[in-house]
Each structure stands twice: as structure tokens, then as C-alpha cells.
mmCIF file of C-alpha atoms in Angstrom:
data_model
loop_
_atom_site.group_PDB
_atom_site.id
_atom_site.type_symbol
_atom_site.label_atom_id
_atom_site.label_comp_id
_atom_site.label_asym_id
_atom_site.label_seq_id
_atom_site.Cartn_x
_atom_site.Cartn_y
_atom_site.Cartn_z
ATOM 1 C CA MET A 26 -18.258 -0.362 6.096
ATOM 2 C CA ILE A 27 -14.515 0.021 5.572
ATOM 3 C CA ASN A 28 -12.833 1.641 8.565
ATOM 4 C CA SER A 29 -9.105 1.525 7.969
ATOM 5 C CA ILE A 30 -6.239 0.038 6.019
ATOM 6 C CA SER A 31 -5.775 -3.278 7.777
ATOM 7 C CA HIS A 32 -2.539 -4.218 6.099
ATOM 8 C CA LEU A 33 -0.366 -4.106 3.027
ATOM 9 C CA GLY A 34 0.773 -7.463 1.713
ATOM 10 C CA ILE A 35 4.311 -7.207 0.354
ATOM 11 C CA ALA A 36 5.759 -10.012 -1.778
ATOM 12 C CA VAL A 37 9.396 -10.718 -0.928
ATOM 13 C CA LYS A 38 11.885 -13.253 -2.234
ATOM 14 C CA ASP A 39 13.720 -13.723 1.022
ATOM 15 C CA LEU A 40 11.751 -13.186 4.221
ATOM 16 C CA LYS A 41 14.769 -13.024 6.493
ATOM 17 C CA SER A 42 16.553 -10.240 4.614
ATOM 18 C CA ALA A 43 13.306 -8.305 4.004
ATOM 19 C CA CYS A 44 12.596 -8.549 7.719
ATOM 20 C CA GLU A 45 15.978 -6.987 8.534
ATOM 21 C CA ILE A 46 15.266 -4.089 6.146
ATOM 22 C CA TYR A 47 11.857 -3.384 7.715
ATOM 23 C CA LYS A 48 13.270 -3.648 11.260
ATOM 24 C CA LYS A 49 15.709 -0.876 10.330
ATOM 25 C CA LEU A 50 13.086 1.167 8.495
ATOM 26 C CA LEU A 51 10.323 0.943 11.092
ATOM 27 C CA GLN A 52 12.456 0.594 14.238
ATOM 28 C CA SER A 53 10.159 -2.066 15.591
ATOM 29 C CA GLU A 54 10.105 -5.783 16.206
ATOM 30 C CA PRO A 55 7.950 -8.010 14.009
ATOM 31 C CA SER A 56 5.584 -10.813 14.922
ATOM 32 C CA GLU A 57 6.717 -14.405 14.990
ATOM 33 C CA MET A 58 6.739 -15.979 11.537
ATOM 34 C CA GLU A 59 3.473 -17.695 10.641
ATOM 35 C CA PHE A 60 2.940 -20.301 7.907
ATOM 36 C CA VAL A 61 -0.380 -19.965 6.060
ATOM 37 C CA GLU A 62 -0.874 -23.325 4.443
ATOM 38 C CA GLU A 63 -3.709 -22.405 2.097
ATOM 39 C CA GLN A 64 -1.680 -19.614 0.470
ATOM 40 C CA LYS A 65 1.645 -21.452 0.792
ATOM 41 C CA VAL A 66 3.293 -18.447 2.362
ATOM 42 C CA ASN A 67 5.368 -17.541 5.369
ATOM 43 C CA VAL A 68 4.248 -14.256 6.905
ATOM 44 C CA ILE A 69 5.964 -11.777 9.215
ATOM 45 C CA LYS A 70 4.065 -8.687 10.389
ATOM 46 C CA PHE A 71 5.127 -5.232 11.506
ATOM 47 C CA LYS A 72 2.623 -2.968 13.233
ATOM 48 C CA VAL A 73 2.633 0.645 11.925
ATOM 49 C CA GLY A 74 0.029 2.783 13.648
ATOM 50 C CA GLU A 75 -3.366 1.161 13.087
ATOM 51 C CA SER A 76 -2.106 -0.797 10.059
ATOM 52 C CA THR A 77 0.269 -3.690 9.499
ATOM 53 C CA ILE A 78 2.997 -4.388 6.965
ATOM 54 C CA GLU A 79 2.812 -8.074 6.045
ATOM 55 C CA LEU A 80 5.926 -9.513 4.450
ATOM 56 C CA LEU A 81 4.976 -12.559 2.389
ATOM 57 C CA GLU A 82 7.339 -15.231 1.112
ATOM 58 C CA GLY A 83 6.074 -18.092 -1.034
ATOM 59 C CA THR A 84 7.027 -21.545 0.232
ATOM 60 C CA SER A 85 6.408 -23.280 -3.088
ATOM 61 C CA PRO A 86 6.668 -22.286 -6.777
ATOM 62 C CA ASP A 87 2.867 -22.534 -7.073
ATOM 63 C CA SER A 88 2.243 -20.132 -4.188
ATOM 64 C CA PRO A 89 0.389 -16.977 -5.369
ATOM 65 C CA ILE A 90 3.294 -14.947 -3.956
ATOM 66 C CA SER A 91 5.943 -16.899 -5.880
ATOM 67 C CA LYS A 92 3.925 -16.521 -9.074
ATOM 68 C CA PHE A 93 3.479 -12.791 -8.455
ATOM 69 C CA ILE A 94 7.238 -12.309 -7.996
ATOM 70 C CA GLU A 95 7.967 -14.361 -11.091
ATOM 71 C CA SER A 96 5.751 -12.186 -13.260
ATOM 72 C CA ARG A 97 6.137 -8.746 -11.631
ATOM 73 C CA GLY A 98 9.101 -8.881 -9.254
ATOM 74 C CA GLU A 99 9.042 -8.043 -5.575
ATOM 75 C CA GLY A 100 6.604 -5.370 -4.457
ATOM 76 C CA ILE A 101 3.188 -4.643 -3.032
ATOM 77 C CA HIS A 102 0.939 -7.631 -3.601
ATOM 78 C CA HIS A 103 -2.339 -6.374 -2.145
ATOM 79 C CA ILE A 104 -4.085 -3.712 -0.066
ATOM 80 C CA ALA A 105 -6.385 -5.006 2.675
ATOM 81 C CA TYR A 106 -9.156 -2.888 4.129
ATOM 82 C CA GLU A 107 -10.610 -3.604 7.552
ATOM 83 C CA SER A 108 -14.387 -3.892 7.717
ATOM 84 C CA ASP A 109 -16.568 -4.170 10.793
ATOM 85 C CA ASN A 110 -18.855 -6.598 8.937
ATOM 86 C CA ILE A 111 -17.202 -8.499 6.120
ATOM 87 C CA ASN A 112 -20.344 -10.396 5.081
ATOM 88 C CA SER A 113 -22.431 -7.296 4.500
ATOM 89 C CA GLU A 114 -19.449 -5.573 2.899
ATOM 90 C CA LEU A 115 -18.992 -8.381 0.361
ATOM 91 C CA LYS A 116 -22.701 -8.351 -0.423
ATOM 92 C CA ARG A 117 -22.581 -4.583 -0.950
ATOM 93 C CA LEU A 118 -19.499 -4.742 -3.204
ATOM 94 C CA ASP A 119 -21.031 -7.555 -5.254
ATOM 95 C CA GLU A 120 -24.197 -5.499 -5.751
ATOM 96 C CA LYS A 121 -22.090 -2.487 -6.738
ATOM 97 C CA GLY A 122 -20.489 -4.480 -9.554
ATOM 98 C CA PHE A 123 -17.102 -5.307 -8.039
ATOM 99 C CA GLU A 124 -15.958 -8.774 -9.101
ATOM 100 C CA LEU A 125 -15.261 -10.863 -6.026
ATOM 101 C CA ILE A 126 -12.733 -13.675 -6.005
ATOM 102 C CA ASN A 127 -14.291 -14.923 -2.759
ATOM 103 C CA LYS A 128 -18.019 -14.376 -2.320
ATOM 104 C CA GLU A 129 -17.754 -15.876 1.155
ATOM 105 C CA PRO A 130 -15.006 -15.022 3.636
ATOM 106 C CA LYS A 131 -12.277 -17.545 4.327
ATOM 107 C CA THR A 132 -9.790 -17.748 7.159
ATOM 108 C CA GLY A 133 -6.410 -16.079 6.700
ATOM 109 C CA SER A 134 -3.428 -15.537 8.956
ATOM 110 C CA ASP A 135 -4.113 -14.664 12.577
ATOM 111 C CA ASN A 136 -7.613 -16.157 12.117
ATOM 112 C CA MET A 137 -8.768 -13.090 10.192
ATOM 113 C CA GLN A 138 -11.823 -13.440 7.961
ATOM 114 C CA ILE A 139 -10.691 -12.418 4.485
ATOM 115 C CA ALA A 140 -11.962 -12.161 0.914
ATOM 116 C CA PHE A 141 -10.367 -10.824 -2.254
ATOM 117 C CA VAL A 142 -11.742 -8.554 -4.971
ATOM 118 C CA LYS A 143 -10.442 -9.010 -8.519
ATOM 119 C CA PRO A 144 -7.720 -6.509 -9.494
ATOM 120 C CA LYS A 145 -9.493 -5.586 -12.706
ATOM 121 C CA SER A 146 -12.387 -4.204 -10.636
ATOM 122 C CA ILE A 147 -10.046 -1.759 -8.894
ATOM 123 C CA GLY A 148 -7.488 -0.372 -11.324
ATOM 124 C CA GLY A 149 -5.214 -3.417 -11.314
ATOM 125 C CA ILE A 150 -4.826 -3.607 -7.536
ATOM 126 C CA LEU A 151 -5.580 -6.858 -5.768
ATOM 127 C CA THR A 152 -7.826 -5.715 -2.929
ATOM 128 C CA GLU A 153 -8.719 -7.643 0.195
ATOM 129 C CA ILE A 154 -11.557 -7.038 2.612
ATOM 130 C CA CYS A 155 -10.928 -8.428 6.067
ATOM 131 C CA GLN A 156 -12.350 -8.533 9.547
ATOM 132 C CA HIS A 157 -10.372 -9.334 12.670
ATOM 133 C CA MET B 1 10.304 7.895 14.219
ATOM 134 C CA ILE B 2 7.684 6.447 11.881
ATOM 135 C CA ASN B 3 4.225 6.510 13.431
ATOM 136 C CA SER B 4 1.759 5.422 10.775
ATOM 137 C CA ILE B 5 1.090 4.835 7.112
ATOM 138 C CA SER B 6 0.419 8.355 5.896
ATOM 139 C CA HIS B 7 -0.822 7.394 2.473
ATOM 140 C CA LEU B 8 -0.648 5.057 -0.482
ATOM 141 C CA GLY B 9 0.041 6.678 -3.827
ATOM 142 C CA ILE B 10 -1.892 4.913 -6.566
ATOM 143 C CA ALA B 11 -1.074 5.569 -10.213
ATOM 144 C CA VAL B 12 -4.191 5.795 -12.371
ATOM 145 C CA LYS B 13 -4.726 6.493 -16.047
ATOM 146 C CA ASP B 14 -7.997 8.313 -15.634
ATOM 147 C CA LEU B 15 -8.562 10.164 -12.369
ATOM 148 C CA LYS B 16 -12.277 10.653 -12.864
ATOM 149 C CA SER B 17 -13.112 6.991 -13.374
ATOM 150 C CA ALA B 18 -10.711 5.852 -10.631
ATOM 151 C CA CYS B 19 -12.370 8.330 -8.313
ATOM 152 C CA GLU B 20 -15.787 6.808 -9.024
ATOM 153 C CA ILE B 21 -14.445 3.324 -8.230
ATOM 154 C CA TYR B 22 -12.970 4.430 -4.894
ATOM 155 C CA LYS B 23 -16.124 6.350 -3.967
ATOM 156 C CA LYS B 24 -18.044 3.098 -4.359
ATOM 157 C CA LEU B 25 -15.390 1.026 -2.601
ATOM 158 C CA LEU B 26 -14.813 3.310 0.373
ATOM 159 C CA GLN B 27 -18.273 4.912 0.598
ATOM 160 C CA SER B 28 -16.747 8.300 1.213
ATOM 161 C CA GLU B 29 -16.240 11.594 -0.541
ATOM 162 C CA PRO B 30 -12.755 12.563 -1.719
ATOM 163 C CA SER B 31 -10.878 15.831 -1.377
ATOM 164 C CA GLU B 32 -10.963 18.441 -4.090
ATOM 165 C CA MET B 33 -8.546 17.695 -6.907
ATOM 166 C CA GLU B 34 -5.115 19.268 -6.407
ATOM 167 C CA PHE B 35 -2.474 19.859 -9.093
ATOM 168 C CA VAL B 36 1.113 19.281 -7.892
ATOM 169 C CA GLU B 37 3.225 21.105 -10.406
ATOM 170 C CA GLU B 38 6.604 19.662 -9.456
ATOM 171 C CA GLN B 39 5.409 16.077 -9.975
ATOM 172 C CA LYS B 40 3.083 16.969 -12.866
ATOM 173 C CA VAL B 41 0.187 15.144 -11.273
ATOM 174 C CA ASN B 42 -3.403 15.695 -10.375
ATOM 175 C CA VAL B 43 -4.234 14.231 -6.956
ATOM 176 C CA ILE B 44 -7.487 13.217 -5.310
ATOM 177 C CA LYS B 45 -7.457 11.891 -1.736
ATOM 178 C CA PHE B 46 -9.722 9.570 0.228
ATOM 179 C CA LYS B 47 -9.355 9.349 3.999
ATOM 180 C CA VAL B 48 -9.386 5.754 5.322
ATOM 181 C CA GLY B 49 -8.916 5.630 9.085
ATOM 182 C CA GLU B 50 -5.641 7.367 9.898
ATOM 183 C CA SER B 51 -4.318 6.887 6.351
ATOM 184 C CA THR B 52 -5.140 8.300 2.944
ATOM 185 C CA ILE B 53 -5.530 6.793 -0.504
ATOM 186 C CA GLU B 54 -4.001 9.197 -3.022
ATOM 187 C CA LEU B 55 -5.093 8.716 -6.617
ATOM 188 C CA LEU B 56 -2.430 10.144 -8.913
ATOM 189 C CA GLU B 57 -2.861 10.969 -12.582
ATOM 190 C CA GLY B 58 0.051 12.296 -14.645
ATOM 191 C CA THR B 59 -0.654 15.522 -16.496
ATOM 192 C CA SER B 60 2.229 15.124 -18.951
ATOM 193 C CA PRO B 61 4.029 12.161 -20.568
ATOM 194 C CA ASP B 62 7.165 13.019 -18.552
ATOM 195 C CA SER B 63 5.349 12.942 -15.213
ATOM 196 C CA PRO B 64 6.762 10.196 -12.928
ATOM 197 C CA ILE B 65 3.243 8.762 -12.761
ATOM 198 C CA SER B 66 2.825 8.613 -16.552
ATOM 199 C CA LYS B 67 6.219 6.904 -16.843
ATOM 200 C CA PHE B 68 5.335 4.422 -14.093
ATOM 201 C CA ILE B 69 2.085 3.480 -15.857
ATOM 202 C CA GLU B 70 3.865 3.152 -19.178
ATOM 203 C CA SER B 71 6.380 0.681 -17.781
ATOM 204 C CA ARG B 72 4.328 -1.163 -15.140
ATOM 205 C CA GLY B 73 0.678 -0.351 -15.709
ATOM 206 C CA GLU B 74 -1.715 1.113 -13.178
ATOM 207 C CA GLY B 75 -1.150 0.194 -9.547
ATOM 208 C CA ILE B 76 0.444 1.194 -6.276
ATOM 209 C CA HIS B 77 3.165 3.732 -6.951
ATOM 210 C CA HIS B 78 4.501 4.302 -3.429
ATOM 211 C CA ILE B 79 3.987 3.814 0.295
ATOM 212 C CA ALA B 80 4.361 6.907 2.459
ATOM 213 C CA TYR B 81 5.116 6.697 6.172
ATOM 214 C CA GLU B 82 4.309 9.561 8.529
ATOM 215 C CA SER B 83 7.160 10.719 10.733
ATOM 216 C CA ASP B 84 7.024 13.208 13.601
ATOM 217 C CA ASN B 85 10.441 14.550 12.558
ATOM 218 C CA ILE B 86 11.312 14.073 8.912
ATOM 219 C CA ASN B 87 14.775 15.668 9.172
ATOM 220 C CA SER B 88 16.027 13.371 11.903
ATOM 221 C CA GLU B 89 14.337 10.410 10.199
ATOM 222 C CA LEU B 90 16.153 11.076 6.907
ATOM 223 C CA LYS B 91 19.460 11.421 8.753
ATOM 224 C CA ARG B 92 18.835 8.133 10.547
ATOM 225 C CA LEU B 93 17.874 6.279 7.347
ATOM 226 C CA ASP B 94 20.922 7.651 5.538
ATOM 227 C CA GLU B 95 23.180 6.448 8.364
ATOM 228 C CA LYS B 96 21.501 3.041 8.268
ATOM 229 C CA GLY B 97 22.419 2.643 4.599
ATOM 230 C CA PHE B 98 19.107 3.414 2.904
ATOM 231 C CA GLU B 99 19.653 5.271 -0.359
ATOM 232 C CA LEU B 100 17.727 8.521 -0.299
ATOM 233 C CA ILE B 101 16.426 10.187 -3.433
ATOM 234 C CA ASN B 102 15.939 13.372 -1.414
ATOM 235 C CA LYS B 103 18.365 14.020 1.417
ATOM 236 C CA GLU B 104 16.414 17.150 2.300
ATOM 237 C CA PRO B 105 12.610 17.291 2.484
ATOM 238 C CA LYS B 106 10.705 19.063 -0.234
ATOM 239 C CA THR B 107 7.121 20.294 -0.320
ATOM 240 C CA GLY B 108 4.456 17.936 -1.655
ATOM 241 C CA SER B 109 0.687 18.124 -1.922
ATOM 242 C CA ASP B 110 -1.187 19.661 0.982
ATOM 243 C CA ASN B 111 2.090 21.379 1.996
ATOM 244 C CA MET B 112 3.464 18.122 3.413
ATOM 245 C CA GLN B 113 7.210 17.819 3.828
ATOM 246 C CA ILE B 114 8.223 14.748 1.831
ATOM 247 C CA ALA B 115 11.305 12.785 0.779
ATOM 248 C CA PHE B 116 11.718 9.556 -1.167
ATOM 249 C CA VAL B 117 13.890 6.515 -0.530
ATOM 250 C CA LYS B 118 15.152 4.540 -3.524
ATOM 251 C CA PRO B 119 13.116 1.413 -4.275
ATOM 252 C CA LYS B 120 16.206 -0.777 -4.440
ATOM 253 C CA SER B 121 16.844 -0.029 -0.751
ATOM 254 C CA ILE B 122 13.450 -1.450 0.192
ATOM 255 C CA GLY B 123 12.649 -4.513 -1.900
ATOM 256 C CA GLY B 124 11.616 -2.635 -5.024
ATOM 257 C CA ILE B 125 9.072 -0.405 -3.296
ATOM 258 C CA LEU B 126 9.290 3.347 -3.731
ATOM 259 C CA THR B 127 9.032 4.580 -0.156
ATOM 260 C CA GLU B 128 8.245 8.090 1.005
ATOM 261 C CA ILE B 129 8.809 9.641 4.410
ATOM 262 C CA CYS B 130 6.546 12.579 5.131
ATOM 263 C CA GLN B 131 5.544 14.979 7.843
ATOM 264 C CA HIS B 132 2.324 16.938 7.904
#
């Protein structure tokens, strides 16, 4: 079951300047920067109501975020939905015909369990299911 | 003050088929379709926690949504943040140097008061401030 929008992943070229923009926009202080080795990204998070804005900066040209920016420019990289049971949710989506990038959850930032659904299953939008 | 993510506007080519995908994804029933004349769009909404997924289909080639799809393909068109006072929020953002498309709120779907901030102010992302 999907209960909320967990976060929006936003691809940025320069984390420091993007962070200043979002501090002014949201009038709040972000989390400490976190490095997610598997994705080769630095992440800074802003809480907005029950959701989070995640600013993502690639730390290497072969990071998914760097590649995304190279092909599409800065912008929204993915929508993540919060589930109360990611394993049953992935099983359900698979049965419903959604094409999963990850059939089993993996560990993302903040020790979240995460899995991605292929964009072509959902109108071109990279979609993540996660569970805190 | 921004309190939450009000909604995500998602540009789709075919509202009916996108609606079927989101019904399966979110396991919920959408709103009735609404036509927003000023934007030349048909809108269908899915509630997800405190936020809403808005599926937007242009009804004319000169609709902003049709133009967006023509240049960028289907995908996330804008992020909308809910404010408890849109007028003071727009004044504050203007003073902070954000470039506003609408300096005064206008009426959007569901009689929301809405105003847009230029994408180049916010890392390429079309950003909306709204108040229900």
C-alpha cells in the first residue's frame, strides 16, 4: 500500500548553490549532506510537510544523476512513494505488469529500503517505492 | 510560509490510459475529470497522503502541457507547494529574487489560488505556489 509521497529526487549540478535556493524557497534548514556510495551521489534533504525534497548531485561522470543531467538537464529525477510494506508492494506491482528495475529492495540514503520501477511503465517517470 | 507539497503536475499524452496506470499504481480512485479553460487542460487528480498527483492532458496544441510534451516528452511538469498565505509568500519570493511568472495569484483547478515561479529561478523546475 502506498501512503504518501516520500520524496522528490531533484538532479542538480551544484549542490551548494541549489541548497541556497531551496533554503530561501522553503525557509527551512536542510539535513547534513550524505554521500550514497552505490549511486555516487551527494544528497541534501529538506522536509516539506510529510514529504522531503532530496537534492542530488553526482560525484562522478558515471553517476545516474550526472548522466541524467547530461541528457536532460537539471530537474526532477524521480518520484518516491512511501509504502508500509515494500516487499508486498513490489510483488503486487510486478503482478500488475509494472516493470521493476529492482525486484528486491536495496538500501538507500538514511537506511531506507528502496526499489525503482522503470520509467516506461509509468509515463516516462522514474518511480521509486520506499519504506523507512 | 510553505507547509507541504500540494501537488505534482504530470504531463500526459493520453489522460485515460495514464489514469489507468495511476489507478493500478496507487490503488485509489481519482477525482472526476475537470477542464481548466485558461490552461487548456483536462485534469484528473489522485490523493496520495497530504499531496495530490495531477494528471494533465492538453486539449489544444497551444496548451502549455501540449507544448511541454512536444519539447520534452511526457513527465513531471511542475511542483506545487501549499502556502497558508499566497499573497505574502509571493511578495517574499519576489523580494528574495525569485522571478515570478504571476505576481498576483490567479484561479486554477478546484478554485485554488495559484501562481508560478520561473523555472530558471529554481534549477529548471517550474514551481507553483498555491493556496486552497
